[in-house]
Amino acid sequence: NAGVTQTPKFQVLKTGQSMTLQCAQDMNHEYMSWYRQDPGMGLRLIHYSVGAGITDQGEVPNGYNVSRSTTEDFPLRLLSAAPSQTSVYFCASTTMLPRSGANVLTFGAGSRLTVL
Amino acid sequence: RKEVEQDPGPFNVPEGATVAFNCTYSNSASQSFFWYRQDCRKEPKLLMSVYSSGNEDGRFTAQLNRASQYISLLIRDSKLSDSATYLCVVSLTSNTGKLIFGQGTTLQVKP
């Protein structure tokens, strides 16, 4: 059971280049999300999806695009990379706790992006 | 004001010590509360949920004070392997995955 798989683990881009971070989960979870983590900032939500064909913006969506054509995949696209997008990106899918019904996140291993 | 605030630390403690982390949240409508653990250069992983009645998992105890909008995590008998960053996490609803993360508190347990 692979859980949440992210690729690539590391990427260096030049300003203005575009790229896609891939995320796949094999747990049949409806809810998936993308976060970025920066020093001193905590994790911040970029985009999320409540199911195939449905996406919405999080706290910091500018400069990013997402789509959800299948339950399994939730790619994150950087349209024109900027140095401010240098960060660690985490994809996550959601499971529900049986006791409380609260949703908790299972994260991928992360993608470290540097934009020069 | 940040929605979820934590003392970033670092907390440096000897093995066997008891250490407590605190977290405050700003939105009184928050419904779900968690502690996640993040090892260096790794992804966050759920440590434990925090329930209104308080809950314990081995050496770890979590408490929630809704009136003060305050969450705590107590670690007893610290181990070297407890060294990590502990993230306080809050959700406004219980039926989505939109979580709000604190910046984390770093713990370093020394021999």
XYZ file of N, CA and C in Angstrom:
681
model
N 0.846 -1.188 0.000
C 0.000 0.000 0.000
C 0.883 1.240 0.000
N 0.949 1.945 -1.144
C 1.892 3.049 -1.276
C 1.411 4.291 -0.549
N 0.098 4.469 -0.342
C -0.384 5.672 0.313
C -0.428 6.833 -0.658
N 0.317 7.900 -0.338
C 0.360 9.092 -1.178
C 1.757 9.191 -1.780
N 1.828 9.245 -3.091
C 3.101 9.275 -3.787
C 3.256 10.596 -4.522
N 4.372 11.276 -4.284
C 4.670 12.551 -4.940
C 5.924 12.418 -5.782
N 5.913 13.053 -6.936
C 7.119 13.177 -7.754
C 7.154 14.544 -8.417
N 8.337 15.099 -8.674
C 9.635 14.594 -8.236
C 9.915 14.943 -6.778
N 10.959 14.392 -6.200
C 11.348 14.745 -4.835
C 12.112 16.057 -4.813
N 12.861 16.316 -5.862
C 13.646 17.545 -5.954
C 13.514 18.105 -7.372
N 13.497 19.442 -7.465
C 13.428 20.080 -8.774
C 14.025 21.468 -8.670
N 14.827 21.832 -9.663
C 15.345 23.189 -9.773
C 14.809 23.780 -11.074
N 14.232 24.947 -10.962
C 13.658 25.622 -12.126
C 14.272 27.007 -12.284
N 14.198 27.525 -13.483
C 14.532 28.927 -13.709
C 13.249 29.751 -13.694
N 13.384 30.998 -13.310
C 12.227 31.896 -13.301
C 11.543 31.872 -14.658
N 10.215 31.722 -14.618
C 9.427 31.723 -15.842
C 9.116 30.347 -16.399
N 9.852 29.338 -15.956
C 9.566 27.993 -16.423
C 8.287 27.470 -15.771
N 7.679 26.510 -16.428
C 6.495 25.867 -15.856
C 6.829 24.411 -15.558
N 6.090 23.834 -14.630
C 6.275 22.426 -14.334
C 5.054 21.900 -13.579
N 4.977 20.581 -13.487
C 3.880 19.930 -12.775
C 4.434 19.014 -11.705
N 3.936 19.177 -10.492
C 4.208 18.235 -9.403
C 3.102 17.195 -9.416
N 3.514 15.938 -9.442
C 2.531 14.860 -9.512
C 2.201 14.343 -8.118
N 0.942 13.957 -7.938
C 0.502 13.362 -6.683
C -0.513 12.276 -6.993
N -0.313 11.110 -6.391
C -1.244 10.008 -6.594
C -1.467 9.296 -5.270
N -2.711 8.880 -5.053
C -3.023 8.104 -3.850
C -3.815 6.860 -4.256
N -3.567 5.790 -3.528
C -4.202 4.507 -3.855
C -5.174 4.063 -2.775
N -5.691 5.017 -2.007
C -6.569 4.688 -0.889
C -8.028 5.029 -1.195
N -8.304 5.473 -2.421
C -9.663 5.817 -2.843
C -10.258 6.957 -2.002
N -9.386 7.882 -1.575
C -9.868 9.021 -0.801
C -10.443 10.077 -1.724
N -11.549 10.667 -1.297
C -12.160 11.716 -2.108
C -11.407 13.039 -1.978
N -10.983 13.347 -0.778
C -10.417 14.668 -0.496
C -8.905 14.640 -0.627
N -8.394 15.557 -1.482
C -6.948 15.705 -1.612
C -6.590 17.184 -1.572
N -5.355 17.471 -1.206
C -4.962 18.862 -1.056
C -3.469 19.020 -1.296
N -3.065 20.259 -1.565
C -1.663 20.630 -1.720
C -1.334 21.723 -0.709
N -0.198 21.538 -0.021
C 0.307 22.521 0.919
C 1.725 22.905 0.506
N 2.126 24.093 0.899
C 3.524 24.451 0.831
C 4.012 24.777 2.234
N 5.284 24.476 2.486
C 5.864 24.706 3.807
C 7.100 25.570 3.655
N 7.083 26.692 4.343
C 8.198 27.626 4.326
C 8.653 27.873 5.756
N 9.931 28.153 5.960
C 10.451 28.358 7.327
C 9.668 29.442 8.063
N 9.260 29.133 9.283
C 8.560 30.105 10.107
C 7.116 30.363 9.725
N 6.617 29.660 8.692
C 5.258 29.946 8.198
C 4.295 28.801 8.452
N 4.769 27.641 8.787
C 3.869 26.500 8.875
C 3.449 26.044 7.488
N 2.564 25.082 7.433
C 2.038 24.607 6.159
C 0.849 25.466 5.758
N 0.820 25.866 4.502
C -0.276 26.688 4.005
C -0.946 25.995 2.825
N -2.277 26.014 2.833
C -3.068 25.309 1.831
C -3.065 26.083 0.516
N -2.729 25.394 -0.576
C -2.682 26.027 -1.891
C -4.004 25.805 -2.621
N -4.321 24.534 -2.876
C -5.577 24.137 -3.517
C -6.039 22.830 -2.895
N -7.323 22.554 -3.047
C -7.828 21.283 -2.566
C -8.929 20.790 -3.493
N -9.273 19.518 -3.326
C -10.306 18.908 -4.161
C -11.134 17.968 -3.298
N -12.450 18.064 -3.433
C -13.345 17.207 -2.648
C -13.789 15.983 -3.455
N -13.299 15.884 -4.673
C -13.624 14.718 -5.481
C -13.285 14.991 -6.930
N -13.340 13.955 -7.748
C -13.009 14.093 -9.160
C -13.865 15.173 -9.799
N -13.198 16.071 -10.524
C -13.877 17.141 -11.225
C -14.164 18.380 -10.398
N -13.791 18.361 -9.096
C -14.102 19.483 -8.204
C -12.822 19.950 -7.520
N -12.475 21.225 -7.742
C -11.318 21.798 -7.066
C -11.675 23.174 -6.530
N -10.883 23.646 -5.577
C -11.131 24.976 -5.018
C -9.824 25.530 -4.475
N -9.815 26.839 -4.262
C -8.611 27.513 -3.818
C -8.468 27.453 -2.302
N -7.217 27.398 -1.882
C -6.910 27.490 -0.470
C -6.445 28.878 -0.101
N -5.493 28.924 0.800
C -5.006 30.199 1.334
C -4.069 30.930 0.393
N -3.247 30.182 -0.366
C -2.214 30.780 -1.218
C -2.256 30.194 -2.622
N -3.314 30.421 -3.398
C -3.458 29.765 -4.690
C -2.747 30.427 -5.864
N -2.344 31.691 -5.709
C -1.834 32.441 -6.860
C -0.554 31.821 -7.414
N -0.543 31.643 -8.738
C 0.622 31.076 -9.406
C 0.555 29.575 -9.571
N -0.518 28.973 -9.079
C -0.682 27.514 -9.138
C -2.020 27.150 -9.767
N -2.025 25.998 -10.421
C -3.240 25.496 -11.019
C -3.354 24.008 -10.705
N -4.580 23.525 -10.525
C -4.796 22.106 -10.252
C -5.943 21.592 -11.102
N -5.990 20.269 -11.212
C -7.115 19.598 -11.843
C -7.293 18.252 -11.158
N -8.471 17.690 -11.263
C -8.735 16.392 -10.639
C -9.612 15.584 -11.591
N -8.958 14.932 -12.544
C -9.707 14.165 -13.532
C -10.041 12.762 -13.024
N -9.286 12.260 -12.072
C -9.558 10.952 -11.470
C -9.475 11.076 -9.959
N -10.012 10.101 -9.240
C -9.922 10.099 -7.782
C -8.473 9.976 -7.330
N -7.665 9.251 -8.114
C -6.310 8.918 -7.684
C -5.308 10.069 -7.814
N -5.471 10.916 -8.818
C -4.427 11.868 -9.172
C -4.836 13.315 -8.927
N -3.881 14.093 -8.442
C -4.156 15.508 -8.158
C -2.870 16.306 -8.429
N -2.554 16.592 -9.685
C -1.325 17.311 -10.005
C -1.413 18.805 -9.708
N -0.269 19.371 -9.371
C -0.149 20.809 -9.100
C 0.753 21.417 -10.164
N 0.247 22.415 -10.859
C 1.010 23.051 -11.940
C 1.473 24.435 -11.522
N 2.754 24.685 -11.740
C 3.291 26.029 -11.591
C 3.317 26.633 -12.989
N 2.607 27.721 -13.166
C 2.388 28.251 -14.505
C 3.603 29.012 -15.035
N 4.220 29.814 -14.188
C 5.412 30.589 -14.540
C 6.188 30.789 -13.242
N 7.146 29.912 -13.001
C 7.796 29.842 -11.698
C 8.468 31.158 -11.317
N 8.369 31.477 -10.025
C 9.000 32.664 -9.454
C 9.821 32.244 -8.236
N 10.867 32.999 -7.904
C 11.668 32.648 -6.723
C 10.840 32.516 -5.450
N 9.740 33.265 -5.352
C 8.874 33.181 -4.171
C 8.184 31.820 -4.046
N 8.247 31.021 -5.091
C 7.654 29.687 -5.045
C 8.662 28.616 -4.626
N 9.874 29.034 -4.306
C 10.839 28.117 -3.712
C 10.281 27.654 -2.365
N 10.103 26.356 -2.223
C 9.431 25.844 -1.038
C 9.466 24.325 -1.055
N 8.922 23.741 0.014
C 8.672 22.304 0.039
C 7.169 22.119 -0.122
N 6.785 21.293 -1.061
C 5.372 21.082 -1.372
C 4.946 19.698 -0.902
N 3.807 19.655 -0.226
C 3.261 18.391 0.250
C 1.865 18.192 -0.310
N 1.658 17.008 -0.849
C 0.329 16.591 -1.241
C -0.238 15.738 -0.107
N -1.550 15.777 0.071
C -2.160 14.994 1.142
C -3.518 14.477 0.705
N -3.889 13.335 1.259
C -5.261 12.872 1.093
C -5.837 12.624 2.481
N -7.145 12.543 2.549
C -7.821 12.598 3.841
C -8.475 11.275 4.205
N -8.260 10.871 5.456
C -8.968 9.736 6.014
C -9.809 10.208 7.195
N -10.809 9.435 7.533
C -11.712 9.838 8.614
C -11.450 8.989 9.850
N -11.324 9.658 11.009
C -11.173 8.930 12.253
C -12.500 8.281 12.650
N -12.514 7.010 12.978
C -13.785 6.335 13.303
C -14.443 6.879 14.564
N -13.647 7.323 15.541
C -14.235 7.746 16.822
C -14.946 9.084 16.691
N -14.269 10.038 16.078
C -14.804 11.400 16.058
C -15.423 11.790 14.727
N -15.087 11.056 13.673
C -15.509 11.469 12.339
C -14.658 12.580 11.782
N -13.675 13.049 12.541
C -12.796 14.119 12.055
C -11.878 13.572 10.977
N -11.545 14.459 10.057
C -10.671 14.079 8.955
C -9.224 14.397 9.282
N -8.340 13.470 9.018
C -6.919 13.697 9.212
C -6.201 13.440 7.905
N -5.065 14.100 7.773
C -4.329 14.057 6.519
C -3.219 13.032 6.537
N -3.080 12.340 5.420
C -1.907 11.515 5.158
C -1.115 12.212 4.068
N 0.132 12.533 4.379
C 0.951 13.321 3.461
C 1.843 12.448 2.592
N 2.144 12.966 1.408
C 3.229 12.420 0.618
C 4.558 12.853 1.201
N 5.637 12.339 0.636
C 6.975 12.570 1.183
C 7.509 13.966 0.891
N 6.854 14.727 0.036
C 7.263 16.097 -0.221
C 8.068 16.254 -1.502
N 7.988 17.448 -2.063
C 8.762 17.813 -3.250
C 9.458 19.131 -2.956
N 10.776 19.109 -3.024
C 11.562 20.323 -2.739
C 11.835 21.047 -4.041
N 11.297 22.255 -4.152
C 11.425 23.034 -5.382
C 12.254 24.273 -5.123
N 13.237 24.506 -5.994
C 14.033 25.720 -5.955
C 13.855 26.447 -7.277
N 13.512 27.730 -7.188
C 13.362 28.541 -8.394
C 14.457 29.615 -8.395
N 15.280 29.560 -9.414
C 16.428 30.491 -9.479
C 16.088 31.759 -10.254
N -2.706 38.683 13.507
C -2.522 37.549 14.413
C -2.674 36.244 13.643
N -1.748 35.308 13.872
C -1.837 34.019 13.198
C -3.023 33.246 13.748
N -3.616 32.421 12.872
C -4.786 31.649 13.308
C -4.421 30.590 14.322
N -3.238 30.013 14.187
C -2.748 29.019 15.138
C -1.330 29.419 15.507
N -1.091 29.621 16.795
C 0.218 30.101 17.236
C 0.884 29.117 18.181
N 2.163 28.899 17.942
C 2.971 28.044 18.801
C 4.292 28.734 19.091
N 4.872 28.416 20.206
C 6.227 28.836 20.517
C 7.160 27.960 19.680
N 7.952 28.568 18.789
C 8.773 27.740 17.880
C 9.909 27.003 18.573
N 10.259 27.437 19.797
C 11.380 26.790 20.487
C 12.703 27.269 19.939
N 13.762 26.443 19.908
C 13.703 25.025 20.246
C 13.675 24.764 21.757
N 13.071 23.624 22.093
C 13.102 23.134 23.445
C 14.202 22.076 23.515
N 15.191 22.322 24.353
C 16.280 21.367 24.543
C 16.132 20.743 25.924
N 15.877 19.440 25.970
C 15.638 18.785 27.255
C 16.478 17.518 27.344
N 16.814 17.079 28.570
C 17.549 15.811 28.716
C 16.586 14.636 28.609
N 17.157 13.488 28.274
C 16.356 12.265 28.282
C 15.667 12.078 29.623
N 14.443 11.622 29.587
C 13.701 11.370 30.810
C 12.904 12.562 31.309
N 13.139 13.718 30.728
C 12.429 14.920 31.174
C 10.976 14.904 30.704
N 10.174 15.716 31.387
C 8.808 15.965 30.946
C 8.776 17.337 30.289
N 8.154 17.421 29.152
C 8.111 18.695 28.417
C 6.687 18.939 27.941
N 6.298 20.206 27.939
C 4.939 20.567 27.523
C 4.992 21.637 26.440
N 4.154 21.445 25.438
C 4.023 22.422 24.365
C 2.626 23.019 24.418
N 2.552 24.297 24.104
C 1.262 24.975 24.104
C 0.948 25.529 22.731
N -0.322 25.726 22.492
C -0.791 26.218 21.201
C -2.077 26.992 21.443
N -2.232 28.127 20.800
C -3.494 28.866 20.871
C -4.066 29.034 19.470
N -5.386 29.060 19.392
C -6.040 29.253 18.105
C -7.024 30.420 18.217
N -7.241 31.099 17.090
C -7.994 32.358 17.153
C -9.474 32.205 16.858
N -9.862 31.161 16.126
C -11.257 31.036 15.716
C -12.026 30.138 16.686
N -12.943 30.736 17.408
C -13.699 29.998 18.416
C -14.617 28.938 17.805
N -14.843 29.017 16.478
C -15.703 28.035 15.815
C -14.947 26.767 15.431
N -13.656 26.698 15.725
C -12.851 25.525 15.373
C -13.436 24.286 16.030
N -13.407 23.172 15.280
C -14.075 21.971 15.771
C -13.151 20.795 15.999
N -12.100 20.688 15.216
C -11.227 19.521 15.335
C -9.805 19.998 15.595
N -9.090 19.190 16.398
C -7.770 19.604 16.855
C -6.834 18.404 16.842
N -5.592 18.665 16.433
C -4.646 17.571 16.276
C -3.244 18.029 16.644
N -2.405 17.060 16.971
C -0.966 17.249 16.992
C -0.361 16.342 15.926
N 0.470 16.942 15.078
C 1.237 16.192 14.093
C 2.704 16.277 14.484
N 3.447 15.268 14.077
C 4.882 15.240 14.302
C 5.560 15.283 12.945
N 6.628 16.086 12.859
C 7.392 16.153 11.620
C 8.880 16.002 11.918
N 9.458 14.938 11.403
C 10.903 14.740 11.514
C 11.605 15.567 10.444
N 12.880 15.830 10.682
C 13.637 16.718 9.800
C 13.573 16.242 8.343
N 13.114 17.119 7.463
C 13.067 16.869 6.026
C 12.116 15.711 5.655
N 11.143 15.478 6.509
C 10.146 14.451 6.241
C 8.756 15.075 6.241
N 7.759 14.264 5.859
C 6.400 14.757 5.874
C 5.804 14.706 7.272
N 4.830 15.574 7.567
C 4.143 15.502 8.856
C 3.332 14.209 8.959
N 3.268 13.687 10.177
C 2.448 12.497 10.441
C 1.612 12.736 11.676
N 0.389 12.219 11.651
C -0.512 12.416 12.773
C 0.062 11.769 14.031
N 0.162 12.557 15.096
C 0.572 12.029 16.388
C -0.656 11.627 17.192
N -1.562 12.562 17.343
C -2.806 12.255 18.046
C -3.833 13.338 17.829
N -5.084 12.954 17.916
C -6.173 13.919 17.937
C -6.296 14.464 19.351
N -6.963 15.585 19.476
C -7.171 16.194 20.783
C -8.666 16.301 21.011
N -9.135 15.683 22.060
C -10.562 15.680 22.361
C -10.834 16.564 23.574
N -12.068 17.025 23.660
C -12.445 17.956 24.736
C -12.189 17.378 26.117
N -12.316 16.066 26.223
C -12.129 15.424 27.524
C -10.664 15.166 27.831
N -9.788 15.500 26.895
C -8.372 15.170 27.060
C -8.140 13.724 26.684
N -6.975 13.427 26.188
C -6.686 12.044 25.830
C -5.200 11.761 25.956
N -4.938 10.490 26.161
C -3.581 10.042 26.442
C -3.232 8.883 25.524
N -1.977 8.872 25.078
C -1.489 7.756 24.266
C -0.078 7.457 24.734
N 0.039 6.505 25.636
C 1.355 6.181 26.180
C 1.933 7.347 26.959
N 3.079 7.827 26.524
C 3.748 8.940 27.213
C 3.217 10.302 26.801
N 2.289 10.333 25.893
C 1.780 11.590 25.340
C 0.368 11.875 25.856
N 0.166 13.112 26.311
C -1.149 13.538 26.774
C -1.510 14.849 26.094
N -2.703 14.894 25.527
C -3.181 16.105 24.867
C -4.377 16.656 25.625
N -4.438 17.973 25.720
C -5.538 18.631 26.408
C -6.075 19.751 25.523
N -7.379 19.985 25.652
C -8.045 21.066 24.921
C -8.824 21.912 25.905
N -8.650 23.213 25.828
C -9.435 24.148 26.639
C -10.150 25.080 25.663
N -11.410 24.781 25.400
C -12.161 25.574 24.413
C -12.394 27.003 24.895
N -12.597 27.178 26.177
C -12.872 28.521 26.704
C -11.688 29.447 26.472
N -10.496 28.918 26.658
C -9.280 29.720 26.465
C -8.695 29.564 25.076
N -9.293 28.673 24.270
C -8.808 28.424 22.899
C -7.336 28.032 22.934
N -7.091 26.978 23.652
C -5.738 26.580 24.027
C -5.639 25.061 23.933
N -4.537 24.594 23.335
C -4.282 23.160 23.201
C -2.902 22.889 23.774
N -2.732 21.757 24.413
C -1.418 21.430 24.947
C -1.048 19.991 24.612
N 0.246 19.743 24.625
C 0.781 18.401 24.451
C 1.847 18.198 25.510
N 1.698 17.146 26.294
C 2.658 16.816 27.340
C 3.371 15.525 26.952
N 4.680 15.550 27.003
C 5.469 14.345 26.736
C 6.216 13.992 28.011
N 5.956 12.804 28.529
C 6.650 12.341 29.736
C 7.799 11.421 29.360
N 8.811 11.372 30.217
C 9.926 10.441 30.039
C 10.481 10.548 28.602
N 10.910 11.727 28.237
C 11.357 11.991 26.863
C 12.439 11.012 26.412
N 12.320 10.594 25.163
C 13.309 9.722 24.525
C 14.044 10.515 23.450
N 15.232 10.034 23.110
C 15.980 10.670 22.019
C 15.140 10.691 20.740
N 14.362 9.636 20.549
C 13.556 9.511 19.332
C 12.372 10.480 19.298
N 12.121 11.178 20.397
C 11.056 12.184 20.402
C 11.506 13.486 19.739
N 12.781 13.613 19.462
C 13.297 14.824 18.813
C 12.637 14.994 17.460
N 11.960 16.122 17.301
C 11.185 16.379 16.082
C 10.537 17.749 16.226
N 9.792 18.137 15.209
C 8.965 19.335 15.300
C 7.521 18.906 15.482
N 6.830 19.523 16.428
C 5.454 19.167 16.744
C 4.528 20.289 16.251
N 3.607 19.908 15.405
C 2.720 20.863 14.751
C 1.335 20.813 15.384
N 0.856 21.955 15.793
C -0.514 22.089 16.297
C -1.420 22.372 15.096
N -2.521 21.650 14.987
C -3.361 21.734 13.790
C -4.827 21.853 14.196
N -5.528 22.743 13.502
C -6.917 23.045 13.838
C -7.760 23.002 12.568
N -8.975 22.529 12.690
C -9.887 22.537 11.557
C -11.201 23.200 11.965
N -11.749 24.012 11.054
C -13.023 24.667 11.338
C -14.182 23.701 11.253
N -13.992 22.645 10.471
C -15.066 21.668 10.308
C -14.498 20.285 10.520
N -15.370 19.350 10.718
C -14.902 17.978 10.904
C -15.064 17.145 9.655
N -15.620 17.755 8.601
C -15.924 16.928 7.437
C -15.180 17.347 6.181
N -14.116 18.098 6.332
C -13.243 18.385 5.200
C -11.807 18.228 5.660
N -10.893 18.261 4.712
C -9.490 18.153 5.075
C -8.800 19.494 5.154
N -9.531 20.600 5.264
C -8.904 21.925 5.304
C -8.428 22.189 6.717
N -7.156 21.970 6.921
C -6.575 22.148 8.241
C -5.690 23.379 8.271
N -5.599 23.999 9.444
C -4.750 25.167 9.639
C -3.618 24.754 10.572
N -2.396 24.975 10.109
C -1.227 24.503 10.843
C -0.534 25.635 11.580
N -0.103 25.369 12.798
C 0.845 26.246 13.451
C 2.214 26.057 12.840
N 3.134 26.940 13.190
C 4.465 26.867 12.579
C 5.317 25.756 13.174
N 4.867 25.179 14.277
C 5.594 24.062 14.851
C 6.496 24.455 15.996
N 6.688 23.513 16.905
C 7.612 23.662 18.037
C 8.668 22.576 17.912
N 9.920 22.980 17.924
C 11.009 22.015 17.771
C 11.486 21.515 19.124
N 11.571 20.208 19.236
C 12.054 19.549 20.451
C 13.350 18.817 20.137
N 14.352 19.039 20.955
C 15.611 18.302 20.861
C 15.856 17.643 22.217
N 15.856 16.317 22.226
C 16.117 15.572 23.449
C 17.590 15.152 23.439
N 18.293 15.508 24.498
C 19.738 15.252 24.591
C 20.014 14.060 25.505
N 21.079 13.305 25.202
C 21.435 12.159 26.072
C 21.866 12.651 27.454
